[in-house]
Amino acid sequence: MKSLGKHLLVEFYNCNPSIIDNMKLVEKYMKEAAIEAGSTIVQSVFHMFQPHGVSGVVVIAESHLSIHTWPEYKFASVDLYTCGEECDPLKAYKYLRDKFESSNADIKELQRGFIDNINISLEEEACKVAVNDSYDRRNVL
Amino acid sequence: MKSLGKHLLVEFYNCNPSIIDNMKLVEKYMKEAAIEAGSTIVQSVFHMFQPHGVSGVVVIAESHLSIHTWPEYKFASVDLYTCGEECDPLKAYKYLRDKFESSNADIKELQRGFIDNINISLEEEACKVAVNDSYDRRNVL
């Protein structure tokens, strides 16, 4: 079934703890991963917890990339949610797996926003989403 | 299997388009939903697209709440990702469904960060996560 977006939920196990506890590095890699995926960065927010751990989100025109790290567990939880045909979140996944030096990763792919369900709620035929419409999101500004 | 967190992926169909196209309202409701869920807000970022649509993320100590809206489709895609026993993302879901006036919502629940997989990657026995450990994240500051 056609959908607006693709969402990869990634669990990176056995990461390098000194990398995933470094907020500057995590932010850098997440932004680079967004570019690798072919997305357009809008804004980002990153936070360093005490005594350790980083949380961050890169909002993109095509949805978002997020991360939460547990350096004490060598674990990072990442979401790569993109819309449109131009982005490939799998490229972001491969990039981050390499940068975080994760030797064991679990990845699930879910579809977001099913077109059939959207069309059921749109009463005006003119508004309905055609199967071959571009699902790219709007202009950034 | 025990895990660090719970992630609800929500598709809100048939929303009130004027509400989900109002960035101030969306931001207000997302922050209130975070509080309803019992979480601690760290930072947030919200963006208004042209010609319509809102994207936003509320980073919480317990992970994050995110939203992307398509007012032209009366659709909003929401993620409610929380860790620890204190938060209940289902309360955030119910709150938002009411505020967005969505008459049709799809909700999927996934676990994030499986403890068994984490322990496999931790060589030092002292670091391993015991089944009855608290998975609450660290102090905010």
mmCIF file of C-alpha atoms in Angstrom:
data_model
loop_
_atom_site.group_PDB
_atom_site.id
_atom_site.type_symbol
_atom_site.label_atom_id
_atom_site.label_comp_id
_atom_site.label_asym_id
_atom_site.label_seq_id
_atom_site.Cartn_x
_atom_site.Cartn_y
_atom_site.Cartn_z
ATOM 1 C CA MET A 1 0.000 0.000 0.000
ATOM 2 C CA LYS A 2 1.305 3.444 -0.940
ATOM 3 C CA SER A 3 2.263 5.743 1.884
ATOM 4 C CA LEU A 4 3.617 9.228 2.468
ATOM 5 C CA GLY A 5 6.785 8.182 4.212
ATOM 6 C CA LYS A 6 9.246 5.520 5.225
ATOM 7 C CA HIS A 7 10.435 5.204 8.825
ATOM 8 C CA LEU A 8 13.477 3.145 9.787
ATOM 9 C CA LEU A 9 13.727 2.321 13.485
ATOM 10 C CA VAL A 10 17.301 1.365 14.273
ATOM 11 C CA GLU A 11 18.915 -0.122 17.364
ATOM 12 C CA PHE A 12 22.710 0.201 17.245
ATOM 13 C CA TYR A 13 24.245 -2.243 19.726
ATOM 14 C CA ASN A 14 27.897 -2.526 20.696
ATOM 15 C CA CYS A 15 28.765 1.022 19.679
ATOM 16 C CA ASN A 16 31.957 2.822 20.583
ATOM 17 C CA PRO A 17 30.922 4.427 23.883
ATOM 18 C CA SER A 18 33.320 7.378 23.672
ATOM 19 C CA ILE A 19 31.820 8.346 20.305
ATOM 20 C CA ILE A 20 28.176 8.113 21.335
ATOM 21 C CA ASP A 21 28.888 10.056 24.510
ATOM 22 C CA ASN A 22 30.352 12.973 22.549
ATOM 23 C CA MET A 23 27.544 15.394 21.767
ATOM 24 C CA LYS A 24 29.512 17.367 19.174
ATOM 25 C CA LEU A 25 30.446 14.217 17.288
ATOM 26 C CA VAL A 26 26.942 12.772 17.479
ATOM 27 C CA GLU A 27 25.479 16.032 16.163
ATOM 28 C CA LYS A 28 28.047 16.166 13.359
ATOM 29 C CA TYR A 29 27.376 12.596 12.274
ATOM 30 C CA MET A 30 23.609 12.939 12.431
ATOM 31 C CA LYS A 31 23.721 16.035 10.209
ATOM 32 C CA GLU A 32 26.087 14.318 7.802
ATOM 33 C CA ALA A 33 23.798 11.296 7.773
ATOM 34 C CA ALA A 34 20.887 13.563 6.842
ATOM 35 C CA ILE A 35 22.894 14.836 3.888
ATOM 36 C CA GLU A 36 23.923 11.299 2.923
ATOM 37 C CA ALA A 37 20.244 10.390 2.791
ATOM 38 C CA GLY A 38 19.605 13.277 0.398
ATOM 39 C CA SER A 39 17.463 15.269 2.817
ATOM 40 C CA THR A 40 17.242 19.009 3.529
ATOM 41 C CA ILE A 41 18.136 20.069 7.070
ATOM 42 C CA VAL A 42 15.703 22.570 8.619
ATOM 43 C CA GLN A 43 16.688 22.794 12.298
ATOM 44 C CA SER A 44 18.314 20.641 14.937
ATOM 45 C CA VAL A 45 18.476 20.324 18.690
ATOM 46 C CA PHE A 46 20.986 18.292 20.711
ATOM 47 C CA HIS A 47 21.294 17.784 24.445
ATOM 48 C CA MET A 48 23.985 16.302 26.694
ATOM 49 C CA PHE A 49 22.729 14.507 29.774
ATOM 50 C CA GLN A 50 24.535 13.946 33.068
ATOM 51 C CA PRO A 51 26.328 11.795 33.857
ATOM 52 C CA HIS A 52 26.285 10.622 30.227
ATOM 53 C CA GLY A 53 24.150 10.219 27.140
ATOM 54 C CA VAL A 54 23.073 12.344 24.207
ATOM 55 C CA SER A 55 19.655 13.047 22.723
ATOM 56 C CA GLY A 56 19.164 14.895 19.485
ATOM 57 C CA VAL A 57 16.879 15.505 16.556
ATOM 58 C CA VAL A 58 17.570 16.841 13.082
ATOM 59 C CA VAL A 59 14.342 18.153 11.606
ATOM 60 C CA ILE A 60 14.437 17.816 7.842
ATOM 61 C CA ALA A 61 12.028 19.047 5.187
ATOM 62 C CA GLU A 62 11.216 15.370 4.668
ATOM 63 C CA SER A 63 10.480 14.665 8.408
ATOM 64 C CA HIS A 64 13.274 13.876 10.915
ATOM 65 C CA LEU A 65 16.284 11.941 12.128
ATOM 66 C CA SER A 66 16.570 11.362 15.894
ATOM 67 C CA ILE A 67 18.981 9.710 18.283
ATOM 68 C CA HIS A 68 19.197 8.750 21.947
ATOM 69 C CA THR A 69 22.403 7.236 23.265
ATOM 70 C CA TRP A 70 23.240 5.152 26.308
ATOM 71 C CA PRO A 71 27.069 5.070 26.328
ATOM 72 C CA GLU A 72 27.056 2.997 29.503
ATOM 73 C CA TYR A 73 25.246 0.299 27.509
ATOM 74 C CA LYS A 74 27.133 0.950 24.232
ATOM 75 C CA PHE A 75 23.682 1.439 22.713
ATOM 76 C CA ALA A 76 22.101 4.088 20.488
ATOM 77 C CA SER A 77 18.497 4.227 19.349
ATOM 78 C CA VAL A 78 17.983 6.005 16.020
ATOM 79 C CA ASP A 79 14.944 6.958 13.939
ATOM 80 C CA LEU A 80 15.260 7.807 10.258
ATOM 81 C CA TYR A 81 11.909 9.086 8.991
ATOM 82 C CA THR A 82 11.783 10.436 5.447
ATOM 83 C CA CYS A 83 9.131 11.239 2.849
ATOM 84 C CA GLY A 84 9.315 11.486 -0.907
ATOM 85 C CA GLU A 85 11.278 9.669 -3.551
ATOM 86 C CA GLU A 86 14.417 11.794 -3.233
ATOM 87 C CA CYS A 87 15.503 10.539 0.187
ATOM 88 C CA ASP A 88 17.010 7.195 1.066
ATOM 89 C CA PRO A 89 17.154 6.670 4.835
ATOM 90 C CA LEU A 90 19.096 3.446 4.344
ATOM 91 C CA LYS A 91 22.093 5.551 3.328
ATOM 92 C CA ALA A 92 21.869 7.385 6.646
ATOM 93 C CA TYR A 93 21.692 4.040 8.457
ATOM 94 C CA LYS A 94 24.841 2.725 6.764
ATOM 95 C CA TYR A 95 26.682 5.961 7.417
ATOM 96 C CA LEU A 96 25.839 6.002 11.121
ATOM 97 C CA ARG A 97 26.567 2.319 11.641
ATOM 98 C CA ASP A 98 30.045 2.974 10.353
ATOM 99 C CA LYS A 99 30.579 6.168 12.380
ATOM 100 C CA PHE A 100 29.292 4.680 15.650
ATOM 101 C CA GLU A 101 31.299 1.500 15.012
ATOM 102 C CA SER A 102 28.274 -0.619 15.845
ATOM 103 C CA SER A 103 28.898 -4.324 15.276
ATOM 104 C CA ASN A 104 25.280 -5.370 15.779
ATOM 105 C CA ALA A 105 22.331 -3.406 14.490
ATOM 106 C CA ASP A 106 18.636 -4.153 14.297
ATOM 107 C CA ILE A 107 16.564 -2.295 11.722
ATOM 108 C CA LYS A 108 12.792 -2.199 11.238
ATOM 109 C CA GLU A 109 11.064 -0.421 8.375
ATOM 110 C CA LEU A 110 7.544 0.974 8.749
ATOM 111 C CA GLN A 111 5.370 2.924 6.379
ATOM 112 C CA ARG A 112 3.849 6.179 7.616
ATOM 113 C CA GLY A 113 0.624 7.767 6.395
ATOM 114 C CA PHE A 114 -1.236 5.319 4.197
ATOM 115 C CA ILE A 115 -2.699 6.990 1.117
ATOM 116 C CA ASP A 116 -5.885 4.915 1.137
ATOM 117 C CA ASN A 117 -6.644 5.967 4.707
ATOM 118 C CA ILE A 118 -5.915 9.591 3.865
ATOM 119 C CA ASN A 119 -8.280 9.503 0.894
ATOM 120 C CA ILE A 120 -11.071 8.019 2.989
ATOM 121 C CA SER A 121 -11.006 11.145 5.144
ATOM 122 C CA LEU A 122 -10.922 13.596 2.220
ATOM 123 C CA GLU A 123 -14.444 14.320 1.069
ATOM 124 C CA GLU A 124 -13.586 16.459 -1.929
ATOM 125 C CA GLU A 125 -12.465 14.325 -4.820
ATOM 126 C CA ALA A 126 -10.182 17.098 -6.022
ATOM 127 C CA CYS A 127 -8.159 16.884 -2.816
ATOM 128 C CA LYS A 128 -7.619 13.177 -2.910
ATOM 129 C CA VAL A 129 -4.088 11.969 -3.307
ATOM 130 C CA ALA A 130 -3.487 10.275 -6.604
ATOM 131 C CA VAL A 131 -1.274 7.242 -6.580
ATOM 132 C CA ASN A 132 1.333 8.938 -8.723
ATOM 133 C CA ASP A 133 1.452 12.220 -6.827
ATOM 134 C CA SER A 134 4.765 13.359 -5.504
ATOM 135 C CA TYR A 135 4.812 13.055 -1.747
ATOM 136 C CA ASP A 136 7.690 15.428 -1.334
ATOM 137 C CA ARG A 137 7.025 17.881 1.397
ATOM 138 C CA ARG A 138 6.709 21.528 0.853
ATOM 139 C CA ASN A 139 9.267 24.290 0.533
ATOM 140 C CA VAL A 140 11.338 24.781 3.637
ATOM 141 C CA LEU A 141 10.688 28.470 4.009
ATOM 142 C CA MET B 1 11.560 -9.328 26.317
ATOM 143 C CA LYS B 2 12.531 -6.385 28.509
ATOM 144 C CA SER B 3 13.520 -3.209 26.748
ATOM 145 C CA LEU B 4 14.689 0.295 27.542
ATOM 146 C CA GLY B 5 11.800 2.090 25.945
ATOM 147 C CA LYS B 6 8.373 2.061 24.396
ATOM 148 C CA HIS B 7 7.691 3.781 21.076
ATOM 149 C CA LEU B 8 4.170 4.506 19.859
ATOM 150 C CA LEU B 9 3.916 5.325 16.146
ATOM 151 C CA VAL B 10 0.635 7.115 15.530
ATOM 152 C CA GLU B 11 -1.163 8.091 12.333
ATOM 153 C CA PHE B 12 -3.928 10.608 13.024
ATOM 154 C CA TYR B 13 -6.328 10.660 10.061
ATOM 155 C CA ASN B 14 -9.240 13.028 9.486
ATOM 156 C CA CYS B 15 -7.840 15.743 11.760
ATOM 157 C CA ASN B 16 -9.134 19.292 11.912
ATOM 158 C CA PRO B 17 -6.942 20.919 9.230
ATOM 159 C CA SER B 18 -7.005 24.422 10.720
ATOM 160 C CA ILE B 19 -5.657 23.042 14.007
ATOM 161 C CA ILE B 20 -2.838 20.986 12.532
ATOM 162 C CA ASP B 21 -1.806 23.884 10.301
ATOM 163 C CA ASN B 22 -1.397 26.197 13.292
ATOM 164 C CA MET B 23 2.191 25.930 14.511
ATOM 165 C CA LYS B 24 1.543 27.671 17.834
ATOM 166 C CA LEU B 25 -1.325 25.363 18.641
ATOM 167 C CA VAL B 26 0.535 22.251 17.546
ATOM 168 C CA GLU B 27 3.517 23.225 19.688
ATOM 169 C CA LYS B 28 1.262 23.961 22.670
ATOM 170 C CA TYR B 29 -0.543 20.639 22.391
ATOM 171 C CA MET B 30 2.626 18.608 21.911
ATOM 172 C CA LYS B 31 4.178 20.133 25.045
ATOM 173 C CA GLU B 32 0.975 19.555 26.990
ATOM 174 C CA ALA B 33 0.903 15.976 25.730
ATOM 175 C CA ALA B 34 4.453 15.490 27.010
ATOM 176 C CA ILE B 35 3.312 16.640 30.444
ATOM 177 C CA GLU B 36 0.205 14.427 30.268
ATOM 178 C CA ALA B 37 2.499 11.468 29.638
ATOM 179 C CA GLY B 38 4.490 12.328 32.759
ATOM 180 C CA SER B 39 7.667 13.245 30.924
ATOM 181 C CA THR B 40 10.228 16.020 31.498
ATOM 182 C CA ILE B 41 10.617 18.521 28.662
ATOM 183 C CA VAL B 42 14.238 19.322 27.753
ATOM 184 C CA GLN B 43 14.046 21.338 24.510
ATOM 185 C CA SER B 44 11.777 21.687 21.531
ATOM 186 C CA VAL B 45 11.913 22.832 17.929
ATOM 187 C CA PHE B 46 8.957 23.613 15.674
ATOM 188 C CA HIS B 47 8.860 24.707 12.053
ATOM 189 C CA MET B 48 6.115 26.070 9.792
ATOM 190 C CA PHE B 49 6.356 25.046 6.147
ATOM 191 C CA GLN B 50 5.002 26.876 3.102
ATOM 192 C CA PRO B 51 2.385 26.735 1.864
ATOM 193 C CA HIS B 52 1.259 24.615 4.849
ATOM 194 C CA GLY B 53 2.314 21.964 7.330
ATOM 195 C CA VAL B 54 4.087 21.834 10.659
ATOM 196 C CA SER B 55 7.006 19.728 11.858
ATOM 197 C CA GLY B 56 8.143 19.650 15.444
ATOM 198 C CA VAL B 57 9.937 17.700 18.111
ATOM 199 C CA VAL B 58 9.788 17.900 21.887
ATOM 200 C CA VAL B 59 12.944 16.345 23.323
ATOM 201 C CA ILE B 60 12.202 14.893 26.731
ATOM 202 C CA ALA B 61 14.499 13.382 29.320
ATOM 203 C CA GLU B 62 12.802 10.094 28.468
ATOM 204 C CA SER B 63 13.424 10.402 24.652
ATOM 205 C CA HIS B 64 11.070 12.403 22.392
ATOM 206 C CA LEU B 65 7.672 13.288 20.964
ATOM 207 C CA SER B 66 7.559 14.318 17.290
ATOM 208 C CA ILE B 67 4.946 15.444 14.797
ATOM 209 C CA HIS B 68 4.631 16.122 11.064
ATOM 210 C CA THR B 69 1.352 17.471 9.729
ATOM 211 C CA TRP B 70 -0.225 17.520 6.287
ATOM 212 C CA PRO B 71 -3.246 19.826 6.700
ATOM 213 C CA GLU B 72 -4.124 19.417 3.038
ATOM 214 C CA TYR B 73 -4.612 15.718 3.777
ATOM 215 C CA LYS B 74 -6.082 16.233 7.280
ATOM 216 C CA PHE B 75 -3.268 13.947 8.444
ATOM 217 C CA ALA B 76 -0.679 14.105 11.221
ATOM 218 C CA SER B 77 2.078 11.604 11.894
ATOM 219 C CA VAL B 78 3.166 11.429 15.535
ATOM 220 C CA ASP B 79 5.870 9.536 17.434
ATOM 221 C CA LEU B 80 5.698 9.088 21.183
ATOM 222 C CA TYR B 81 8.950 7.510 22.406
ATOM 223 C CA THR B 82 9.439 7.195 26.153
ATOM 224 C CA CYS B 83 11.683 5.257 28.532
ATOM 225 C CA GLY B 84 11.233 4.270 32.129
ATOM 226 C CA GLU B 85 8.273 3.312 34.237
ATOM 227 C CA GLU B 86 7.164 6.854 35.023
ATOM 228 C CA CYS B 87 5.962 7.780 31.536
ATOM 229 C CA ASP B 88 2.846 6.617 29.779
ATOM 230 C CA PRO B 89 2.875 7.597 26.088
ATOM 231 C CA LEU B 90 -0.689 6.345 25.697
ATOM 232 C CA LYS B 91 -1.856 9.338 27.722
ATOM 233 C CA ALA B 92 -0.138 11.626 25.221
ATOM 234 C CA TYR B 93 -1.846 9.754 22.389
ATOM 235 C CA LYS B 94 -5.302 10.173 23.887
ATOM 236 C CA TYR B 95 -4.676 13.847 24.606
ATOM 237 C CA LEU B 96 -3.543 14.596 21.062
ATOM 238 C CA ARG B 97 -6.299 12.599 19.418
ATOM 239 C CA ASP B 98 -8.770 14.762 21.288
ATOM 240 C CA LYS B 99 -6.981 18.057 20.528
ATOM 241 C CA PHE B 100 -6.498 17.305 16.806
ATOM 242 C CA GLU B 101 -10.102 16.058 16.583
ATOM 243 C CA SER B 102 -8.943 12.973 14.718
ATOM 244 C CA SER B 103 -11.771 10.520 14.078
ATOM 245 C CA ASN B 104 -9.537 7.728 12.810
ATOM 246 C CA ALA B 105 -6.183 6.875 14.327
ATOM 247 C CA ASP B 106 -3.794 4.006 13.800
ATOM 248 C CA ILE B 107 -1.353 3.179 16.572
ATOM 249 C CA LYS B 108 1.570 0.772 16.607
ATOM 250 C CA GLU B 109 3.676 -0.004 19.660
ATOM 251 C CA LEU B 110 7.314 -1.046 19.362
ATOM 252 C CA GLN B 111 9.939 -1.783 21.968
ATOM 253 C CA ARG B 112 13.275 0.002 21.735
ATOM 254 C CA GLY B 113 16.602 -1.256 23.027
ATOM 255 C CA PHE B 114 16.278 -4.887 24.025
ATOM 256 C CA ILE B 115 18.081 -5.622 27.293
ATOM 257 C CA ASP B 116 19.281 -9.050 26.190
ATOM 258 C CA ASN B 117 20.952 -7.575 23.117
ATOM 259 C CA ILE B 118 22.512 -4.823 25.211
ATOM 260 C CA ASN B 119 23.929 -7.334 27.677
ATOM 261 C CA ILE B 120 25.455 -9.404 24.890
ATOM 262 C CA SER B 121 27.594 -6.409 23.938
ATOM 263 C CA LEU B 122 28.674 -5.599 27.492
ATOM 264 C CA GLU B 123 31.710 -7.627 28.404
ATOM 265 C CA GLU B 124 32.019 -6.580 32.028
ATOM 266 C CA GLU B 125 29.499 -8.392 34.157
ATOM 267 C CA ALA B 126 29.287 -5.414 36.485
ATOM 268 C CA CYS B 127 27.960 -3.264 33.635
ATOM 269 C CA LYS B 128 25.228 -5.600 32.559
ATOM 270 C CA VAL B 129 21.682 -4.403 32.945
ATOM 271 C CA ALA B 130 19.780 -6.386 35.522
ATOM 272 C CA VAL B 131 16.202 -7.185 34.705
ATOM 273 C CA ASN B 132 14.925 -5.107 37.602
ATOM 274 C CA ASP B 133 17.076 -2.038 36.950
ATOM 275 C CA SER B 134 15.337 1.256 36.512
ATOM 276 C CA TYR B 135 15.562 2.351 32.918
ATOM 277 C CA ASP B 136 14.817 5.960 33.667
ATOM 278 C CA ARG B 137 17.177 8.224 31.861
ATOM 279 C CA ARG B 138 19.606 10.451 33.543
ATOM 280 C CA ASN B 139 19.275 13.862 35.098
ATOM 281 C CA VAL B 140 18.355 16.539 32.638
ATOM 282 C CA LEU B 141 21.165 18.909 33.435
#
